[in-house]
Short mmCIF file of C-alpha atoms and ligand atoms in Angstrom, two decimals:
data_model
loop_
_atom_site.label_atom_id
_atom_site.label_comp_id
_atom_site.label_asym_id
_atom_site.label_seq_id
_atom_site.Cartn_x
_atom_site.Cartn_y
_atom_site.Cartn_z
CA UNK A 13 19.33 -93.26 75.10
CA UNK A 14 21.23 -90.47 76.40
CA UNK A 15 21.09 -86.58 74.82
CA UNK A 16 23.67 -85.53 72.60
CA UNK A 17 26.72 -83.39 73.34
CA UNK A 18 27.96 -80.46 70.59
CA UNK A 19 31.20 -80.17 71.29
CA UNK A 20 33.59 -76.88 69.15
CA UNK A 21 37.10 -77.02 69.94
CA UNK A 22 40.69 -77.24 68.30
CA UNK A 23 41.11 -80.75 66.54
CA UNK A 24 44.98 -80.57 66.73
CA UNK A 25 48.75 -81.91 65.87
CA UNK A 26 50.20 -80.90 68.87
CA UNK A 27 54.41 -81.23 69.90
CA UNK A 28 54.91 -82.36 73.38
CA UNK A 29 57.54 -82.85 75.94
CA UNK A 30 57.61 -83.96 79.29
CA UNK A 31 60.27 -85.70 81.51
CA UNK A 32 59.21 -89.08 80.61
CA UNK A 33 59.31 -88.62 76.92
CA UNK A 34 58.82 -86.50 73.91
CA UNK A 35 56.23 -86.54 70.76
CA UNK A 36 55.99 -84.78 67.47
CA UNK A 37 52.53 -83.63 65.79
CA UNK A 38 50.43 -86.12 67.12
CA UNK A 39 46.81 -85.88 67.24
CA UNK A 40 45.44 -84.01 70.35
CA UNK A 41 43.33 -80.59 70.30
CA UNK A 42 40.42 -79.75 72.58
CA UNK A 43 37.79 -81.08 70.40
CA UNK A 44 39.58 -84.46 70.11
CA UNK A 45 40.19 -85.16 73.72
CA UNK A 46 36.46 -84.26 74.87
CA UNK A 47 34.54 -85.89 72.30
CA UNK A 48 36.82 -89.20 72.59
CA UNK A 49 36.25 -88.81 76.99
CA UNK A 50 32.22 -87.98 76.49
CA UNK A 51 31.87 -91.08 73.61
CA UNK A 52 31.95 -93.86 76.68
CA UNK A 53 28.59 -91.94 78.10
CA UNK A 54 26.15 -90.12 75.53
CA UNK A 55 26.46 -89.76 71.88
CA UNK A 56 28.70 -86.41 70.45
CA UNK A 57 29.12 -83.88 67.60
CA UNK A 58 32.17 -82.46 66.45
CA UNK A 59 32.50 -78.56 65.35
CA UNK A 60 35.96 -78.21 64.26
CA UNK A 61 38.33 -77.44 61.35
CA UNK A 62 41.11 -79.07 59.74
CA UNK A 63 43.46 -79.26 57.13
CA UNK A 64 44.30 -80.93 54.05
CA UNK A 65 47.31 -82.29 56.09
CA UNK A 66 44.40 -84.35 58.20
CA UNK A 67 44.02 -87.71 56.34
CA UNK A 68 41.43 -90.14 56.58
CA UNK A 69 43.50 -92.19 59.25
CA UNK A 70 43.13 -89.13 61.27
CA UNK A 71 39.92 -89.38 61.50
CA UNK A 72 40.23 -93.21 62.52
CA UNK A 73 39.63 -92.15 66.38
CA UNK A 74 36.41 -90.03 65.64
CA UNK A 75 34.72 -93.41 63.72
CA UNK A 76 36.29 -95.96 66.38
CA UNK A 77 34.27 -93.68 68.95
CA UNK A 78 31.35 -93.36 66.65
CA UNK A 79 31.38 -89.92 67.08
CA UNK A 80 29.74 -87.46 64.68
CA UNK A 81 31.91 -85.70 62.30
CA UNK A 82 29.36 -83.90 59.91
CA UNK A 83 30.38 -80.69 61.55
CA UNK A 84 34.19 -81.25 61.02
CA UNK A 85 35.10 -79.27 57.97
CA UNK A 86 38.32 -79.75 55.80
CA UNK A 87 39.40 -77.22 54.09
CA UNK A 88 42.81 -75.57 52.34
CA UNK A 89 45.46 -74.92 54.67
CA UNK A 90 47.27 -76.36 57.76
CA UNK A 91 45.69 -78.25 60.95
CA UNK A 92 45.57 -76.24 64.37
CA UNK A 93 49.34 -76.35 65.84
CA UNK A 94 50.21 -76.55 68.97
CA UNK A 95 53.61 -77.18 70.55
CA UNK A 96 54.33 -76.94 74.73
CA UNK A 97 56.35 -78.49 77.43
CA UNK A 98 56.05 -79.85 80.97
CA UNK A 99 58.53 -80.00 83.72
CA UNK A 100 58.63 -82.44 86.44
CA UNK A 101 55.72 -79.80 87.62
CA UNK A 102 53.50 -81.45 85.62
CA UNK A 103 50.47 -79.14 86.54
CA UNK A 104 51.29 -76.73 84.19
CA UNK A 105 52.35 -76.85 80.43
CA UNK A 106 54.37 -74.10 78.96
CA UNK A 107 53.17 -73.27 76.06
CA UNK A 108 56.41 -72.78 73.46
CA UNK A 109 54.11 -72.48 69.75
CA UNK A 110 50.65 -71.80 68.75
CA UNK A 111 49.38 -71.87 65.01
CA UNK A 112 46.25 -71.13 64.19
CA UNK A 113 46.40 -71.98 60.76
CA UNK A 114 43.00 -73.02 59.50
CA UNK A 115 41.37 -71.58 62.97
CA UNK A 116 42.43 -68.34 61.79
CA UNK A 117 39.65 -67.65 59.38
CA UNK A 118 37.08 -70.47 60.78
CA UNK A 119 33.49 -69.94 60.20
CA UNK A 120 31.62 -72.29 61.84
CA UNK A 121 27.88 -73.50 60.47
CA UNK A 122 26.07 -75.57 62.39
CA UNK A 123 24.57 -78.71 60.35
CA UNK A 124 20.64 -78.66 60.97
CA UNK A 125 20.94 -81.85 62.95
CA UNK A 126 23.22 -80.33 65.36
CA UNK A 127 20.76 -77.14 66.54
CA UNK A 128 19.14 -79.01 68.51
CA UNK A 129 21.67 -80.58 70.91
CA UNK A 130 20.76 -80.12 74.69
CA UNK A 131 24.26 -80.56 75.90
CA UNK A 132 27.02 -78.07 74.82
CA UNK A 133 30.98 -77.76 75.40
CA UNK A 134 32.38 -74.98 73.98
CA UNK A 135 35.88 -75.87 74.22
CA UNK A 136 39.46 -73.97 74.47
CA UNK A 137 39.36 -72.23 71.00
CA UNK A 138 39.01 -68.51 70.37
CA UNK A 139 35.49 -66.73 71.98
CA UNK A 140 34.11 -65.55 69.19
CA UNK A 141 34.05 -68.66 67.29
CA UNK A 142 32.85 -70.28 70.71
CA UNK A 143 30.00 -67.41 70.34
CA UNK A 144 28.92 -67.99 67.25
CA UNK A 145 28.42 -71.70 67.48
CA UNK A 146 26.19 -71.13 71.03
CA UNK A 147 24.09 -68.92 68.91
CA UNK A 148 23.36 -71.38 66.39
CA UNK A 149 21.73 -73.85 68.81
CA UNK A 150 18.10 -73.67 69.56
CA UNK A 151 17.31 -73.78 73.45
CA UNK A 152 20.64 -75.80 75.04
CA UNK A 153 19.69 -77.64 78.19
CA UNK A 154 23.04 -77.13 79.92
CA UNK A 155 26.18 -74.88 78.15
CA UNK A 156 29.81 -75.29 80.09
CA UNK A 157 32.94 -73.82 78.56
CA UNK A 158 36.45 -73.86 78.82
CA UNK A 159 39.60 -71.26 77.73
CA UNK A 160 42.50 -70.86 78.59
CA UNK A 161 45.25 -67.72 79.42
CA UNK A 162 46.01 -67.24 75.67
CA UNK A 163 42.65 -66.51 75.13
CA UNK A 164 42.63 -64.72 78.55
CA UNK A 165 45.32 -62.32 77.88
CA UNK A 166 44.10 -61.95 73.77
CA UNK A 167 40.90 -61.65 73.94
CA UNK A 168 39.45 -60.63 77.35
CA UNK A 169 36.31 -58.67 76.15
CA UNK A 170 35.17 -61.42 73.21
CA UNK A 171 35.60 -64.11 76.04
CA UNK A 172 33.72 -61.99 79.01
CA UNK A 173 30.97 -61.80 76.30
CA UNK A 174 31.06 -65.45 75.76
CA UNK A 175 30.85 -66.48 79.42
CA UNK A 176 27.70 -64.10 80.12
CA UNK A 177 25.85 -67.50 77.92
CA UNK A 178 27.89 -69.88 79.77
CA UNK A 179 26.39 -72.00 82.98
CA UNK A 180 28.82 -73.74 83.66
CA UNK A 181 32.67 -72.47 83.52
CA UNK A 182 35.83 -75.21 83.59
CA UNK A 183 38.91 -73.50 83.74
CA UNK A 184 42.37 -74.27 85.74
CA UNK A 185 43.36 -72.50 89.22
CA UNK A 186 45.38 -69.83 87.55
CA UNK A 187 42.94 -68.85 84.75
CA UNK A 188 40.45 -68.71 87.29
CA UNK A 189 43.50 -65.97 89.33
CA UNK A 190 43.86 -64.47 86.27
CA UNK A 191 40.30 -64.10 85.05
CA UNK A 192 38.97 -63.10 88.54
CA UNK A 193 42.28 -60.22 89.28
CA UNK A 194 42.69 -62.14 92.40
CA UNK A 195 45.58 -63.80 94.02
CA UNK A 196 43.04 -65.85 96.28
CA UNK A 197 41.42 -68.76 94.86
CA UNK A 198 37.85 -68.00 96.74
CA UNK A 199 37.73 -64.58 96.20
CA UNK A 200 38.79 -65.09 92.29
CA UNK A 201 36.21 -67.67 91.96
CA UNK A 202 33.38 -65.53 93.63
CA UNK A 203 34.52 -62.46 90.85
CA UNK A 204 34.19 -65.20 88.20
CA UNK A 205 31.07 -66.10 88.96
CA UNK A 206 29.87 -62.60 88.97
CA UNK A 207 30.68 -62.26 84.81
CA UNK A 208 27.59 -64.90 84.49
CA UNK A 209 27.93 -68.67 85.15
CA UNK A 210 26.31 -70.02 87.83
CA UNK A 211 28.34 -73.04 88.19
CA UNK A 212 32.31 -72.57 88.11
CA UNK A 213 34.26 -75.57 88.38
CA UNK A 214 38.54 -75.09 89.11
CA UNK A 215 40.86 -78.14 88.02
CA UNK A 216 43.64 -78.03 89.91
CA UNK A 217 46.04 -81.01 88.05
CA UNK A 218 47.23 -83.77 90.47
CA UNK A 219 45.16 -81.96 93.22
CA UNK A 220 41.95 -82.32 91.89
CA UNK A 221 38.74 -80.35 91.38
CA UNK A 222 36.71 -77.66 93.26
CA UNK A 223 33.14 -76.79 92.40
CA UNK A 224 31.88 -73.21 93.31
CA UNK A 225 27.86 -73.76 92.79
CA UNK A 226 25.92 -71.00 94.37
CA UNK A 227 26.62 -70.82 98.17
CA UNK A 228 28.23 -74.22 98.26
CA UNK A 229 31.76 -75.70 97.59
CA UNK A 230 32.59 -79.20 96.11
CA UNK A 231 35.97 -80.37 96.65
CA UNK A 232 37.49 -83.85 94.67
CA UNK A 233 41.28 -84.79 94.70
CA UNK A 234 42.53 -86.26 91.51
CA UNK A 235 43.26 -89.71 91.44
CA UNK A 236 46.64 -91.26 93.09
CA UNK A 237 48.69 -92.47 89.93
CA UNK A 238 51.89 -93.69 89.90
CA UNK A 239 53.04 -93.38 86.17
CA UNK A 240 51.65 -90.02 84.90
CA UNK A 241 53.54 -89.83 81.50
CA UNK A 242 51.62 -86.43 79.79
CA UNK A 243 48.94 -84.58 80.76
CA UNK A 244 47.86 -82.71 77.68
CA UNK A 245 44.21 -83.20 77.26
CA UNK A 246 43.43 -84.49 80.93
CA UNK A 247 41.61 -80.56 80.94
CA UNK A 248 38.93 -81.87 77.56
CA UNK A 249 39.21 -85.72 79.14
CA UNK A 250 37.79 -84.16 82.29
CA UNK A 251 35.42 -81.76 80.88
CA UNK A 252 34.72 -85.22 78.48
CA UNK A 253 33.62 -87.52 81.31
CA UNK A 254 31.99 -84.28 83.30
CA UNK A 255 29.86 -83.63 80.43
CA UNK A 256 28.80 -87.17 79.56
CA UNK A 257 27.70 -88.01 82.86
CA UNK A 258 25.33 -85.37 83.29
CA UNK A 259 23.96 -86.30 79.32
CA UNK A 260 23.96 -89.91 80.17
CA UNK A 261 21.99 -89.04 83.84
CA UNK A 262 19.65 -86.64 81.86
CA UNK A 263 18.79 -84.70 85.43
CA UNK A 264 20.51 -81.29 86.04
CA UNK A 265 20.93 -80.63 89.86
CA UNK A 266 23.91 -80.97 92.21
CA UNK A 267 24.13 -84.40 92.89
CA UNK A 268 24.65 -84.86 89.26
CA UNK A 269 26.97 -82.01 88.78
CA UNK A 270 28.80 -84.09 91.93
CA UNK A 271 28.87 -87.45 90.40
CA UNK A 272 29.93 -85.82 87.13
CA UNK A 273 33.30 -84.49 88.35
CA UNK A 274 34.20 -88.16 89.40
CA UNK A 275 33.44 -89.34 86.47
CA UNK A 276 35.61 -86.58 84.43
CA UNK A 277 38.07 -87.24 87.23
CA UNK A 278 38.27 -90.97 86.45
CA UNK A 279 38.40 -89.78 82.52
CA UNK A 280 41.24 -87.87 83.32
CA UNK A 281 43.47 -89.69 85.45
CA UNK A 282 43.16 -92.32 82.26
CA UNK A 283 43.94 -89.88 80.09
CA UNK A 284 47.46 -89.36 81.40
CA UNK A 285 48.80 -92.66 81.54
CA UNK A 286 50.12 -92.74 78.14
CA UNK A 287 51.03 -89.79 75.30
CA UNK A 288 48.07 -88.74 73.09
CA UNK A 289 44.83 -90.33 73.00
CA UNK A 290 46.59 -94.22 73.22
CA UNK A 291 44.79 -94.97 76.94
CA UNK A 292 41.88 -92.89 76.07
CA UNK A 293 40.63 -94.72 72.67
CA UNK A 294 41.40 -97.90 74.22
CA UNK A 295 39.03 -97.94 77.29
CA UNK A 296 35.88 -99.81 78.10
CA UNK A 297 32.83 -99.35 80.99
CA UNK A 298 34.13 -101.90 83.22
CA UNK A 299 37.69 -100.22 83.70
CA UNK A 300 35.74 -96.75 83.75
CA UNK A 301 33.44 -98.25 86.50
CA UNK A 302 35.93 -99.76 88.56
CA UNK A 303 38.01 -96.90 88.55
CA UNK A 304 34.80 -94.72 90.49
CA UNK A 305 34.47 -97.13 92.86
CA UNK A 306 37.80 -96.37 93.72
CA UNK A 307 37.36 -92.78 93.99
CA UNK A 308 34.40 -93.75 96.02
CA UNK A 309 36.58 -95.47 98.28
CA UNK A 310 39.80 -92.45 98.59
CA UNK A 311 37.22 -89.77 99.92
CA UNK A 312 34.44 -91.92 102.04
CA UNK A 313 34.67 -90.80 105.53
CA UNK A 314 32.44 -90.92 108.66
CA UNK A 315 31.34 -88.50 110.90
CA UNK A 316 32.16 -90.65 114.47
P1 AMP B 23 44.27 -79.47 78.08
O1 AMP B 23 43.14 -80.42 78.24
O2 AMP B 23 44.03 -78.17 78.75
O3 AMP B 23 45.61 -80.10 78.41
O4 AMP B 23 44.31 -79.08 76.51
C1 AMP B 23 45.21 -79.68 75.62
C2 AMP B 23 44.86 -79.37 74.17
O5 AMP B 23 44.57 -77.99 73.97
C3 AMP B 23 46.03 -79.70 73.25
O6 AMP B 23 45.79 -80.91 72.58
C4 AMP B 23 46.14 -78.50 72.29
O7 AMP B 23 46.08 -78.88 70.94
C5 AMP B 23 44.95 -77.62 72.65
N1 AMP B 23 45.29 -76.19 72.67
C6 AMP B 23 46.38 -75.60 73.19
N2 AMP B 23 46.34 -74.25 73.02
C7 AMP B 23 45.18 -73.98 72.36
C8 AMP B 23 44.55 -72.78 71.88
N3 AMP B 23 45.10 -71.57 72.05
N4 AMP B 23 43.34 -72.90 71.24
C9 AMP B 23 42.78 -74.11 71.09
N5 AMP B 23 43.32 -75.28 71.51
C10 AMP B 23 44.51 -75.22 72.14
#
């Protein structure tokens, strides 16, 4: 049996358009995306908050994935919002609206079963809240976070205090730019690892992944697709898969960190076949296995 994974984030309705199509508040958030990614590898726990405008159907995808919803409170108010926009650069979404709502005046309690939980995410949501959850959990095995530039260019001292806990940081190339005050991807990474995690890992969208882990460098492209119709939540479905395969292997060393980022590759380039969480809830082992063996395949090389 694998170790649980806590996971806080935004459980969201989100607004999206890309080229290929457009969607109004359907489910999405942080939260949602990882725990849905890391339920096809160890079992997960869900800190969130929603509204009263979050019905029981709503919570359909948490109980197909049998993932635990104890921590997700419902209380008065409106759901996290958020609205953004792709172009045919679909690397990076624009972000046009966010709401807070019920995030606004959050206060998250662990439930006793949680505290104990080796593996934690502390997904895109504000730092404080991301904070105060970390210190509510006994002795974590393994902690990895994610943000994003709202919280970058809001919040810069709550989040530098956050990530002095963190050991392993997931953000994109140009939060890692902005976060490190440096134009060149090395040198920003090498500043970012200086405000406290040891492992930093840099998704670059449809080029992949780079892993700065003390003196070395692991590099993964993302995998060839030819329909990508949104990529909201391939961030969480990556940090999902990443996450889960280091529960499910139960060992915590660079091979595993390695094998992880295929797997939250493969979890990602799923993720953004179809709008919302429609390829994600509707996945099995088989497809997730085949699809390493085909990242196995893209980067094998020989030495001659
Ligand atoms: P990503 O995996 O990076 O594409 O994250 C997508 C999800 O992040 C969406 O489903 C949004 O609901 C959520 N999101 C966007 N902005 C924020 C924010 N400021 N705080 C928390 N969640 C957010």
């Amino acid at each position: 049996m694998s170790a649980s994974i806590l996971v806080v984030g935004s459980v969201a309705f989100d607004s999206v358009k890309t080229p290929f199509g457009e969607a109004h508040e359907i489910l999405g958030g942080s939260a949602t995306y990882f725990s849905v990614a890391a339920s096809y590898f160890a079992p997960v726990r869900v800190v969130a908050v929603v509204g009263k405008d979050f019905s029981d159907e709503h919570l359909g995808v948490f109980r197909k994935h049998k993932i635990d919803i104890e921590g997700l409170t419902r209380v008065a108010g409106n759901t996290f919002r958020w609205k953004g926009e792709y172009g045919y650069d679909l690397n990076e979404a624009r972000t046009l609206d966010t709401k807070l709502n019920v995030f606004e005046t959050f206060n998250p309690v662990i439930p006793e079963s949680y505290r104990s939980s080796e593996y934690v995410f502390l997904g895109n949501i504000d730092p404080e809240l991301q904070l105060r959850v970390l210190q509510q959990i006994k002795r974590p095995r393994v902690v990895a976070c994610d943000t994003m530039n709202f919280w970058i260019k809001g919040t810069l001292d709550a989040l530098k205090r956050t990530i002095q806990h963190v050991d392993i940081l997931i953000i994109n190339d140009s939060e890692v730019r902005m976060l490190g005050d440096e134009a060149n991807l090395v040198r920003a990474a090498r500043k970012v690892l200086g405000l406290g995690p040891k492992t930093l890992i840099v998704k670059r969208g449809e080029y992949g992944v780079l892993m700065f882990h003390g003196n070395s460098i692991f590099g993964a492209p993302a995998f060839p697709l030819e329909d990508v119709y949104d990529p909201t939540g391939a961030g969480d479905s990556f940090a999902g898969g990443f996450m889960g395969a280091l529960a499910h292997a139960g060992e915590i060393n660079e091979r595993v960190f390695r094998r992880g980022i295929i797997f939250g590759s493969v979890m990602a380039s799923f993720n953004v076949e179809k709008f919302s969480l429609e390829r994600l809830t509707d996945l099995n082992r088989a497809e997730i296995d085949e699809r390493f063996r085909q990242f196995k395949a893209l980067t094998h090389f020989e030495e001659l």
